[in-house]
Amino acid sequence: MGILRPLVLALVTVALSTAPGSAITAEQIQECARAAHDWLKSQQYTEEDVGKVIEYKDRSGQKATYEVKPEDVGAFPMSYKSDVTYYCLPNLHTYVVMDTLLTAVEVGYPVDKDMVLKALQYMWNVKGKYQRKEDPNGEWAYWARIKDGKEIPSAGLTAKFALPFFRARQAGIVPDDKWNEYKPFLEKVINWLREGPNLQKEDKGYCWIDYPDRPGGAHGITDVTSYCLRMLLAAGTSPDDELILKVVEWFLNNQDEKGNFYTDPRDTGCPYPLYTTGHCRAMIALCDWLEAVQRAGKEDELKDLVERVKNALKKAIDYLLSLRDPETGMWGRGSLSEYPPDYGSTASALVALLRCAKLGLIDPNHEAIVKALEVLHGQYLEAKRLRLPFYWYFIRSVWSPELRYRSQTLATSYALAAFALAEKLGVGKGVVKKRKIFPVTPAVVALALAASLLTRRR
């Protein structure tokens, strides 16, 4: 009986134990970050893929094939390589993966540098509907849309493609020989954004249109302007440069009373509005500006504007939190009445919130942040259990509403940035991993009674 008593007591303790309030641990955050990083690496097109013939269904649902070309090396698909839809093909949205990978790099996460370099080379050599071009005057350069044999410069694509080159160089990833190859063109890109016709000098500030025939481009003028501002800052433009200050004013004047930045008619009227993500990208652009002010030591000089931007970001945080589904702790692409919560939008919101947390504008252990990280971790475990070929995804796309799951690569890249930021900010530190709670079966109840009797006899 001396052996039985402690054994019974141990079983009862495990069976009846309850964990404290739900919380994610630092170890779980690290596990998810590593899983996201490694999965992304496995989805990048490499030299080994060249010549492979991919069978997939095109937009009309018809069977089609695509042979991977040398210039596809370094690209990411929007979904995943073994998918059977056209989203499995090498895709221009590689820029999203690069943006989030470099966010992880900038907070010290050990991202595979070769993955970054290959993606940069893909973006440099991209062919087809969009290509890298120079203006005949020889002073401007950009990425252009090729339509009916004409080159139509895109401010959005130019900024989205050029931004990772500057960030990767700052992070020490791009070697000197490659930078010497990229630099002359990228300097002309800076000139074009500063002087070209896509820059709009409006009463409420400066912004950029994507194309003359489609000012908001695919995702809205706020999306375009966010990337243009970030690219110029990453290129080393001073945060007190007159053009930069005018762009910051445009964001502040465009924010509505609720705190939403995604309000311009050229946002909501674009073909594929990104209500949540577009708002988040504006938040990130202003975070980039605040960090540039800090690096330049100009906080006192720009004190009034810094305070206005911080207050605007606090309102933007409140607005973003208001978009959250209170039941699941997740975000959707926009209004929850139209877009159900999904993991990609949730990860996107987390990146914006954690960038603000890095500046002290919100507690990194805020309940909404911790809950959303838990949700992403829970989905990671569920995907492993079900042996899915992916972990996280967007849902019910505005592009293809018939597809329930899509944009897995983009969602995973946001998740990596979110977990890397959370790890850097110490979210989950000191939280003890919960013990597994076993169901209290009749047998366990019987053991509990036996333990009670044994204890009383003593």
Tab-separated table of C-alpha atoms in Angstrom:
chain	number	residue	atom	x	y	z
A	1	MET	CA	0.000	0.000	0.000
A	2	GLY	CA	2.982	2.311	0.582
A	3	ILE	CA	3.730	2.207	-3.141
A	4	LEU	CA	0.082	2.414	-4.222
A	5	ARG	CA	-0.764	5.571	-2.310
A	6	PRO	CA	1.714	7.983	-3.983
A	7	LEU	CA	0.943	6.440	-7.373
A	8	VAL	CA	-2.797	7.000	-6.940
A	9	LEU	CA	-2.238	10.540	-5.683
A	10	ALA	CA	-0.047	11.325	-8.698
A	11	LEU	CA	-2.684	10.040	-11.124
A	12	VAL	CA	-5.373	12.092	-9.450
A	13	THR	CA	-3.238	15.232	-9.470
A	14	VAL	CA	-2.653	14.926	-13.220
A	15	ALA	CA	-6.288	14.112	-13.954
A	16	LEU	CA	-7.795	16.941	-11.941
A	17	SER	CA	-5.200	19.644	-12.538
A	18	THR	CA	-6.321	22.760	-14.364
A	19	ALA	CA	-3.943	25.156	-16.079
A	20	PRO	CA	-3.932	28.867	-15.291
A	21	GLY	CA	-5.319	31.341	-17.850
A	22	SER	CA	-4.495	30.293	-21.386
A	23	ALA	CA	-1.185	31.719	-22.628
A	24	ILE	CA	1.350	30.904	-25.304
A	25	THR	CA	4.898	30.043	-24.258
A	26	ALA	CA	8.184	31.329	-25.650
A	27	GLU	CA	8.992	27.775	-26.746
A	28	GLN	CA	5.758	27.528	-28.733
A	29	ILE	CA	6.489	30.870	-30.405
A	30	GLN	CA	9.961	29.663	-31.371
A	31	GLU	CA	8.564	26.377	-32.668
A	32	CYS	CA	6.041	28.131	-34.908
A	33	ALA	CA	8.614	30.606	-36.228
A	34	ARG	CA	10.960	27.784	-37.183
A	35	ALA	CA	8.142	25.788	-38.783
A	36	ALA	CA	7.060	28.827	-40.832
A	37	HIS	CA	10.625	29.551	-41.941
A	38	ASP	CA	11.371	25.981	-42.970
A	39	TRP	CA	8.047	25.567	-44.769
A	40	LEU	CA	8.651	28.742	-46.769
A	41	LYS	CA	12.104	27.540	-47.745
A	42	SER	CA	10.603	24.268	-48.981
A	43	GLN	CA	8.142	26.164	-51.203
A	44	GLN	CA	10.660	28.381	-52.997
A	45	TYR	CA	11.394	27.411	-56.590
A	46	THR	CA	15.032	26.328	-56.970
A	47	GLU	CA	17.405	25.197	-59.706
A	48	GLU	CA	16.200	21.637	-59.152
A	49	ASP	CA	12.708	22.654	-60.288
A	50	VAL	CA	13.854	24.037	-63.656
A	51	GLY	CA	12.458	21.923	-66.482
A	52	LYS	CA	9.753	20.327	-64.357
A	53	VAL	CA	6.298	20.349	-65.899
A	54	ILE	CA	3.543	21.394	-63.491
A	55	GLU	CA	0.021	20.167	-64.138
A	56	TYR	CA	-2.667	22.462	-62.757
A	57	LYS	CA	-6.118	23.915	-63.393
A	58	ASP	CA	-6.262	27.383	-64.909
A	59	ARG	CA	-8.710	30.136	-63.933
A	60	SER	CA	-11.460	28.559	-66.017
A	61	GLY	CA	-10.936	25.178	-64.356
A	62	GLN	CA	-9.350	23.630	-67.432
A	63	LYS	CA	-6.277	21.408	-67.219
A	64	ALA	CA	-3.037	23.169	-68.129
A	65	THR	CA	0.726	22.688	-67.864
A	66	TYR	CA	3.643	24.980	-67.065
A	67	GLU	CA	7.351	24.246	-67.447
A	68	VAL	CA	9.495	25.890	-64.769
A	69	LYS	CA	12.004	28.278	-66.362
A	70	PRO	CA	15.454	29.383	-65.145
A	71	GLU	CA	14.084	32.867	-64.423
A	72	ASP	CA	11.531	31.317	-62.041
A	73	VAL	CA	14.263	30.308	-59.592
A	74	GLY	CA	13.771	32.185	-56.319
A	75	ALA	CA	10.042	32.768	-56.758
A	76	PHE	CA	7.359	31.624	-54.356
A	77	PRO	CA	3.867	30.437	-55.284
A	78	MET	CA	0.830	32.067	-53.703
A	79	SER	CA	-0.408	28.706	-52.441
A	80	TYR	CA	2.153	25.854	-52.359
A	81	LYS	CA	4.116	23.856	-54.897
A	82	SER	CA	2.037	20.666	-54.765
A	83	ASP	CA	-1.251	22.556	-55.138
A	84	VAL	CA	-3.309	21.796	-58.269
A	85	THR	CA	-4.593	25.335	-58.942
A	86	TYR	CA	-2.815	28.086	-60.879
A	87	TYR	CA	-1.771	29.607	-57.540
A	88	CYS	CA	0.992	26.978	-57.350
A	89	LEU	CA	2.970	28.713	-60.120
A	90	PRO	CA	5.888	31.129	-59.548
A	91	ASN	CA	4.228	34.391	-58.577
A	92	LEU	CA	4.919	38.127	-58.420
A	93	HIS	CA	3.623	38.142	-54.843
A	94	THR	CA	7.097	36.946	-53.903
A	95	TYR	CA	7.473	40.571	-52.772
A	96	VAL	CA	5.111	39.848	-49.826
A	97	VAL	CA	7.286	36.951	-48.697
A	98	MET	CA	10.387	39.114	-49.005
A	99	ASP	CA	8.804	41.929	-46.999
A	100	THR	CA	7.924	39.621	-44.130
A	101	LEU	CA	11.173	37.629	-44.275
A	102	LEU	CA	13.134	40.856	-43.914
A	103	THR	CA	10.927	41.965	-41.027
A	104	ALA	CA	12.066	38.782	-39.291
A	105	VAL	CA	15.694	39.480	-40.242
A	106	GLU	CA	15.538	43.008	-38.822
A	107	VAL	CA	14.542	41.736	-35.381
A	108	GLY	CA	17.391	39.227	-35.374
A	109	TYR	CA	15.652	36.090	-36.603
A	110	PRO	CA	18.113	33.729	-38.395
A	111	VAL	CA	16.521	33.659	-41.859
A	112	ASP	CA	18.285	31.613	-44.539
A	113	LYS	CA	20.201	34.264	-46.517
A	114	ASP	CA	20.319	32.172	-49.677
A	115	MET	CA	16.515	32.174	-49.704
A	116	VAL	CA	16.540	35.988	-49.695
A	117	LEU	CA	19.218	36.301	-52.385
A	118	LYS	CA	17.421	33.921	-54.736
A	119	ALA	CA	14.145	35.807	-54.309
A	120	LEU	CA	15.890	39.110	-55.061
A	121	GLN	CA	17.355	37.658	-58.240
A	122	TYR	CA	13.911	36.462	-59.333
A	123	MET	CA	12.456	39.933	-58.774
A	124	TRP	CA	15.365	41.455	-60.677
A	125	ASN	CA	14.929	39.195	-63.714
A	126	VAL	CA	11.123	38.845	-63.748
A	127	LYS	CA	9.670	38.570	-67.244
A	128	GLY	CA	6.214	38.544	-68.759
A	129	LYS	CA	3.355	40.872	-67.903
A	130	TYR	CA	5.553	42.913	-65.537
A	131	GLN	CA	9.202	43.763	-66.212
A	132	ARG	CA	12.033	45.980	-65.038
A	133	LYS	CA	12.424	48.936	-67.409
A	134	GLU	CA	14.244	52.264	-67.802
A	135	ASP	CA	12.741	55.475	-69.105
A	136	PRO	CA	14.178	56.705	-72.449
A	137	ASN	CA	15.526	59.805	-70.701
A	138	GLY	CA	17.965	57.558	-68.841
A	139	GLU	CA	17.263	59.158	-65.457
A	140	TRP	CA	14.280	57.113	-64.304
A	141	ALA	CA	13.680	53.398	-63.790
A	142	TYR	CA	10.743	51.302	-62.620
A	143	TRP	CA	8.879	48.029	-62.917
A	144	ALA	CA	6.225	48.362	-65.612
A	145	ARG	CA	3.095	46.556	-66.731
A	146	ILE	CA	3.314	45.510	-70.367
A	147	LYS	CA	-0.068	45.953	-72.050
A	148	ASP	CA	-0.682	45.913	-75.812
A	149	GLY	CA	3.034	46.372	-76.358
A	150	LYS	CA	3.152	49.505	-74.190
A	151	GLU	CA	5.083	49.969	-70.957
A	152	ILE	CA	2.949	51.421	-68.158
A	153	PRO	CA	5.099	52.205	-65.083
A	154	SER	CA	3.620	50.955	-61.788
A	155	ALA	CA	4.461	52.876	-58.627
A	156	GLY	CA	3.085	50.101	-56.441
A	157	LEU	CA	4.992	47.257	-58.051
A	158	THR	CA	8.146	49.376	-58.306
A	159	ALA	CA	8.144	50.166	-54.584
A	160	LYS	CA	7.168	46.612	-53.605
A	161	PHE	CA	9.958	45.124	-55.717
A	162	ALA	CA	12.649	47.702	-54.867
A	163	LEU	CA	12.013	47.812	-51.100
A	164	PRO	CA	13.532	44.365	-50.335
A	165	PHE	CA	16.758	45.237	-52.173
A	166	PHE	CA	17.431	48.199	-49.878
A	167	ARG	CA	16.398	46.316	-46.725
A	168	ALA	CA	18.470	43.250	-47.582
A	169	ARG	CA	21.481	45.470	-48.238
A	170	GLN	CA	21.035	47.222	-44.877
A	171	ALA	CA	20.816	43.808	-43.207
A	172	GLY	CA	24.182	42.815	-44.686
A	173	ILE	CA	22.721	40.079	-46.891
A	174	VAL	CA	23.499	41.505	-50.354
A	175	PRO	CA	27.253	41.262	-51.125
A	176	ASP	CA	29.136	44.162	-52.709
A	177	ASP	CA	29.357	42.652	-56.194
A	178	LYS	CA	25.599	42.123	-56.420
A	179	TRP	CA	24.885	45.548	-54.936
A	180	ASN	CA	27.089	47.157	-57.583
A	181	GLU	CA	24.898	45.406	-60.165
A	182	TYR	CA	21.642	46.567	-58.577
A	183	LYS	CA	22.588	50.058	-57.405
A	184	PRO	CA	22.543	52.117	-60.670
A	185	PHE	CA	19.030	50.944	-61.525
A	186	LEU	CA	17.737	51.387	-57.973
A	187	GLU	CA	19.073	54.947	-57.810
A	188	LYS	CA	17.003	55.725	-60.906
A	189	VAL	CA	13.996	54.160	-59.170
A	190	ILE	CA	14.430	56.654	-56.332
A	191	ASN	CA	14.531	59.515	-58.844
A	192	TRP	CA	11.373	58.271	-60.563
A	193	LEU	CA	9.395	58.015	-57.325
A	194	ARG	CA	10.512	61.503	-56.316
A	195	GLU	CA	10.047	63.215	-59.688
A	196	GLY	CA	7.867	60.998	-61.874
A	197	PRO	CA	4.245	61.593	-62.882
A	198	ASN	CA	2.857	58.977	-60.475
A	199	LEU	CA	3.658	61.249	-57.514
A	200	GLN	CA	0.531	63.245	-56.661
A	201	LYS	CA	0.817	66.577	-54.848
A	202	GLU	CA	-2.607	66.965	-53.289
A	203	ASP	CA	-4.022	69.461	-50.796
A	204	LYS	CA	-3.911	66.937	-47.956
A	205	GLY	CA	-0.352	65.833	-48.749
A	206	TYR	CA	1.645	63.742	-51.212
A	207	CYS	CA	0.747	60.250	-52.369
A	208	TRP	CA	1.351	57.991	-55.357
A	209	ILE	CA	-1.058	56.544	-57.898
A	210	ASP	CA	-0.272	53.117	-59.293
A	211	TYR	CA	-1.171	53.735	-62.958
A	212	PRO	CA	-2.709	56.752	-64.722
A	213	ASP	CA	-5.592	54.561	-65.913
A	214	ARG	CA	-6.021	52.840	-62.539
A	215	PRO	CA	-4.883	55.183	-59.730
A	216	GLY	CA	-5.431	52.741	-56.882
A	217	GLY	CA	-3.962	49.786	-58.733
A	218	ALA	CA	-5.134	46.406	-57.525
A	219	HIS	CA	-5.265	47.118	-53.786
A	220	GLY	CA	-5.771	50.852	-53.346
A	221	ILE	CA	-3.798	54.060	-53.177
A	222	THR	CA	-3.074	53.637	-49.448
A	223	ASP	CA	-1.366	50.334	-50.238
A	224	VAL	CA	0.693	51.951	-53.032
A	225	THR	CA	1.671	54.991	-50.952
A	226	SER	CA	2.616	52.845	-47.946
A	227	TYR	CA	5.171	50.921	-49.975
A	228	CYS	CA	6.521	54.027	-51.724
A	229	LEU	CA	7.129	55.750	-48.388
A	230	ARG	CA	8.781	52.658	-46.951
A	231	MET	CA	11.003	52.217	-49.991
A	232	LEU	CA	12.291	55.794	-49.876
A	233	LEU	CA	13.012	55.494	-46.150
A	234	ALA	CA	14.789	52.155	-46.661
A	235	ALA	CA	16.861	53.776	-49.413
A	236	GLY	CA	18.190	56.239	-46.851
A	237	THR	CA	15.953	59.258	-47.461
A	238	SER	CA	15.957	61.437	-44.353
A	239	PRO	CA	12.728	61.315	-42.311
A	240	ASP	CA	12.617	65.132	-42.388
A	241	ASP	CA	12.911	65.308	-46.178
A	242	GLU	CA	10.183	67.641	-47.495
A	243	LEU	CA	8.612	64.948	-49.689
A	244	ILE	CA	8.597	62.429	-46.832
A	245	LEU	CA	6.929	64.923	-44.493
A	246	LYS	CA	4.239	65.631	-47.092
A	247	VAL	CA	3.531	61.889	-47.397
A	248	VAL	CA	3.268	61.519	-43.624
A	249	GLU	CA	0.773	64.400	-43.629
A	250	TRP	CA	-1.250	62.610	-46.315
A	251	PHE	CA	-1.624	59.573	-44.064
A	252	LEU	CA	-2.612	61.673	-41.064
A	253	ASN	CA	-5.171	63.638	-43.079
A	254	ASN	CA	-6.574	60.462	-44.605
A	255	GLN	CA	-7.307	58.772	-41.262
A	256	ASP	CA	-10.969	58.868	-40.278
A	257	GLU	CA	-12.466	59.404	-36.816
A	258	LYS	CA	-12.506	55.667	-36.113
A	259	GLY	CA	-8.765	55.448	-36.751
A	260	ASN	CA	-8.966	53.751	-40.153
A	261	PHE	CA	-6.288	54.686	-42.713
A	262	TYR	CA	-7.870	52.761	-45.593
A	263	THR	CA	-10.439	55.425	-46.451
A	264	ASP	CA	-9.552	57.004	-49.786
A	265	PRO	CA	-12.140	56.419	-52.561
A	266	ARG	CA	-9.228	55.059	-54.602
A	267	ASP	CA	-8.938	52.344	-51.944
A	268	THR	CA	-12.492	51.143	-51.661
A	269	GLY	CA	-13.015	51.535	-55.404
A	270	CYS	CA	-10.068	49.351	-56.429
A	271	PRO	CA	-10.642	45.872	-57.924
A	272	TYR	CA	-9.307	43.907	-54.949
A	273	PRO	CA	-9.592	45.977	-51.750
A	274	LEU	CA	-7.607	44.783	-48.748
A	275	TYR	CA	-9.476	46.451	-45.923
A	276	THR	CA	-7.608	44.960	-42.957
A	277	THR	CA	-4.221	44.459	-44.598
A	278	GLY	CA	-4.329	47.876	-46.303
A	279	HIS	CA	-4.906	49.567	-42.944
A	280	CYS	CA	-2.092	47.491	-41.431
A	281	ARG	CA	0.324	48.448	-44.206
A	282	ALA	CA	-0.290	52.130	-43.496
A	283	MET	CA	0.438	51.480	-39.816
A	284	ILE	CA	3.696	49.731	-40.717
A	285	ALA	CA	4.726	52.601	-43.019
A	286	LEU	CA	4.304	55.102	-40.180
A	287	CYS	CA	6.202	52.767	-37.840
A	288	ASP	CA	9.033	52.782	-40.391
A	289	TRP	CA	9.009	56.577	-40.319
A	290	LEU	CA	9.126	56.722	-36.504
A	291	GLU	CA	12.036	54.270	-36.445
A	292	ALA	CA	13.838	56.338	-39.103
A	293	VAL	CA	13.373	59.419	-36.895
A	294	GLN	CA	14.899	57.515	-33.962
A	295	ARG	CA	17.881	56.324	-36.022
A	296	ALA	CA	18.497	59.855	-37.292
A	297	GLY	CA	18.302	61.314	-33.776
A	298	LYS	CA	15.645	63.808	-34.870
A	299	GLU	CA	13.007	63.109	-32.216
A	300	ASP	CA	13.343	66.554	-30.624
A	301	GLU	CA	13.487	68.351	-33.962
A	302	LEU	CA	10.321	66.590	-35.170
A	303	LYS	CA	8.696	66.401	-31.743
A	304	ASP	CA	5.257	67.737	-32.724
A	305	LEU	CA	4.896	65.526	-35.790
A	306	VAL	CA	6.201	62.493	-33.915
A	307	GLU	CA	3.512	63.030	-31.285
A	308	ARG	CA	0.819	63.349	-33.943
A	309	VAL	CA	1.958	60.148	-35.649
A	310	LYS	CA	2.033	58.250	-32.367
A	311	ASN	CA	-1.477	59.420	-31.518
A	312	ALA	CA	-2.659	58.428	-34.991
A	313	LEU	CA	-1.145	54.980	-34.536
A	314	LYS	CA	-2.857	54.578	-31.166
A	315	LYS	CA	-6.178	55.334	-32.856
A	316	ALA	CA	-5.244	52.926	-35.639
A	317	ILE	CA	-4.551	50.228	-33.041
A	318	ASP	CA	-7.964	50.765	-31.469
A	319	TYR	CA	-9.614	50.568	-34.869
A	320	LEU	CA	-7.737	47.378	-35.748
A	321	LEU	CA	-8.759	45.802	-32.444
A	322	SER	CA	-12.382	46.712	-33.221
A	323	LEU	CA	-12.192	44.582	-36.386
A	324	ARG	CA	-11.289	41.503	-34.367
A	325	ASP	CA	-13.800	38.694	-33.963
A	326	PRO	CA	-14.405	38.557	-30.179
A	327	GLU	CA	-15.301	34.877	-30.271
A	328	THR	CA	-12.245	33.521	-32.100
A	329	GLY	CA	-9.753	36.327	-31.477
A	330	MET	CA	-9.062	36.455	-35.222
A	331	TRP	CA	-9.308	38.978	-38.055
A	332	GLY	CA	-10.791	38.711	-41.539
A	333	ARG	CA	-9.972	40.587	-44.736
A	334	GLY	CA	-12.468	43.273	-43.740
A	335	SER	CA	-15.845	43.557	-42.079
A	336	LEU	CA	-16.679	40.285	-40.343
A	337	SER	CA	-20.163	40.475	-41.835
A	338	GLU	CA	-18.588	40.030	-45.269
A	339	TYR	CA	-15.288	38.249	-44.624
A	340	PRO	CA	-14.942	35.401	-42.123
A	341	PRO	CA	-11.845	35.328	-39.890
A	342	ASP	CA	-8.755	33.695	-41.381
A	343	TYR	CA	-5.184	32.966	-40.315
A	344	GLY	CA	-3.514	35.157	-42.942
A	345	SER	CA	-5.440	38.294	-41.998
A	346	THR	CA	-4.842	37.484	-38.328
A	347	ALA	CA	-1.093	37.191	-38.874
A	348	SER	CA	-1.114	40.424	-40.896
A	349	ALA	CA	-2.848	42.250	-38.039
A	350	LEU	CA	-0.360	40.781	-35.575
A	351	VAL	CA	2.592	42.143	-37.550
A	352	ALA	CA	1.124	45.662	-37.435
A	353	LEU	CA	0.318	45.427	-33.715
A	354	LEU	CA	3.746	44.031	-32.834
A	355	ARG	CA	5.507	46.702	-34.903
A	356	CYS	CA	3.600	49.242	-32.802
A	357	ALA	CA	4.521	47.309	-29.647
A	358	LYS	CA	8.174	47.623	-30.652
A	359	LEU	CA	7.685	51.397	-30.406
A	360	GLY	CA	5.930	51.181	-27.038
A	361	LEU	CA	2.474	52.030	-28.400
A	362	ILE	CA	0.821	48.816	-27.166
A	363	ASP	CA	1.825	46.131	-24.674
A	364	PRO	CA	3.287	43.158	-26.605
A	365	ASN	CA	1.498	40.929	-24.089
A	366	HIS	CA	-1.860	42.568	-24.790
A	367	GLU	CA	-4.657	40.022	-24.542
A	368	ALA	CA	-5.548	40.373	-28.244
A	369	ILE	CA	-1.955	39.733	-29.322
A	370	VAL	CA	-1.474	36.722	-27.071
A	371	LYS	CA	-4.828	35.250	-28.073
A	372	ALA	CA	-4.074	35.618	-31.788
A	373	LEU	CA	-0.669	33.975	-31.352
A	374	GLU	CA	-2.380	31.114	-29.526
A	375	VAL	CA	-4.821	30.739	-32.415
A	376	LEU	CA	-1.974	30.523	-34.932
A	377	HIS	CA	-0.176	28.007	-32.727
A	378	GLY	CA	-3.352	25.952	-32.387
A	379	GLN	CA	-3.790	25.878	-36.162
A	380	TYR	CA	-0.156	24.787	-36.553
A	381	LEU	CA	-0.785	21.816	-34.245
A	382	GLU	CA	-4.041	20.960	-36.015
A	383	ALA	CA	-2.393	21.102	-39.440
A	384	LYS	CA	0.332	18.761	-38.213
A	385	ARG	CA	-2.255	16.385	-36.792
A	386	LEU	CA	-4.167	16.325	-40.060
A	387	ARG	CA	-0.915	16.125	-42.060
A	388	LEU	CA	-1.910	19.065	-44.223
A	389	PRO	CA	0.618	20.283	-46.815
A	390	PHE	CA	0.492	23.746	-45.195
A	391	TYR	CA	-0.081	25.383	-41.795
A	392	TRP	CA	-1.799	28.753	-42.305
A	393	TYR	CA	-3.934	30.249	-45.057
A	394	PHE	CA	-6.314	32.989	-46.108
A	395	ILE	CA	-9.944	32.050	-46.604
A	396	ARG	CA	-12.635	32.912	-49.155
A	397	SER	CA	-10.504	35.062	-51.382
A	398	VAL	CA	-12.022	37.988	-53.232
A	399	TRP	CA	-10.192	36.643	-56.278
A	400	SER	CA	-11.563	33.111	-56.095
A	401	PRO	CA	-14.472	32.787	-53.640
A	402	GLU	CA	-14.925	29.154	-54.669
A	403	LEU	CA	-11.575	28.286	-53.082
A	404	ARG	CA	-11.895	27.849	-49.333
A	405	TYR	CA	-8.164	27.745	-48.631
A	406	ARG	CA	-5.630	29.826	-50.520
A	407	SER	CA	-2.581	32.097	-50.344
A	408	GLN	CA	-0.895	29.690	-47.925
A	409	THR	CA	2.581	31.037	-48.699
A	410	LEU	CA	1.549	34.631	-48.074
A	411	ALA	CA	-0.225	33.715	-44.833
A	412	THR	CA	2.789	31.723	-43.632
A	413	SER	CA	5.153	34.599	-44.362
A	414	TYR	CA	3.023	36.923	-42.214
A	415	ALA	CA	3.006	34.268	-39.494
A	416	LEU	CA	6.814	34.085	-39.563
A	417	ALA	CA	7.109	37.858	-39.135
A	418	ALA	CA	4.550	37.817	-36.315
A	419	PHE	CA	6.267	35.029	-34.385
A	420	ALA	CA	9.723	36.557	-34.958
A	421	LEU	CA	8.509	39.909	-33.592
A	422	ALA	CA	6.801	38.197	-30.656
A	423	GLU	CA	10.000	36.334	-29.819
A	424	LYS	CA	12.051	39.540	-30.022
A	425	LEU	CA	9.615	41.378	-27.728
A	426	GLY	CA	9.647	38.589	-25.144
A	427	VAL	CA	6.046	37.457	-25.517
A	428	GLY	CA	5.511	34.208	-23.627
A	429	LYS	CA	8.642	34.443	-21.492
A	430	GLY	CA	8.097	32.989	-18.049
A	431	VAL	CA	4.919	31.204	-19.115
A	432	VAL	CA	5.034	27.536	-18.157
A	433	LYS	CA	3.780	25.068	-20.720
A	434	LYS	CA	0.414	23.665	-19.693
A	435	ARG	CA	0.251	20.062	-18.665
A	436	LYS	CA	-2.058	17.936	-20.697
A	437	ILE	CA	-5.440	17.561	-19.044
A	438	PHE	CA	-6.829	14.045	-19.174
A	439	PRO	CA	-10.563	13.378	-19.020
A	440	VAL	CA	-11.824	12.395	-15.593
A	441	THR	CA	-13.195	8.908	-16.233
A	442	PRO	CA	-15.086	6.781	-13.659
A	443	ALA	CA	-11.884	4.805	-13.104
A	444	VAL	CA	-10.027	7.974	-12.193
A	445	VAL	CA	-12.833	9.014	-9.848
A	446	ALA	CA	-12.535	5.619	-8.163
A	447	LEU	CA	-8.797	6.161	-7.774
A	448	ALA	CA	-9.491	9.581	-6.282
A	449	LEU	CA	-11.801	8.052	-3.699
A	450	ALA	CA	-9.218	5.382	-2.917
A	451	ALA	CA	-6.578	8.046	-2.451
A	452	SER	CA	-8.869	9.977	-0.161
A	453	LEU	CA	-9.513	6.899	1.996
A	454	LEU	CA	-5.827	6.050	2.176
A	455	THR	CA	-4.986	9.596	3.198
A	456	ARG	CA	-7.651	9.628	5.933
A	457	ARG	CA	-6.439	6.287	7.373
A	458	ARG	CA	-3.056	7.795	7.772
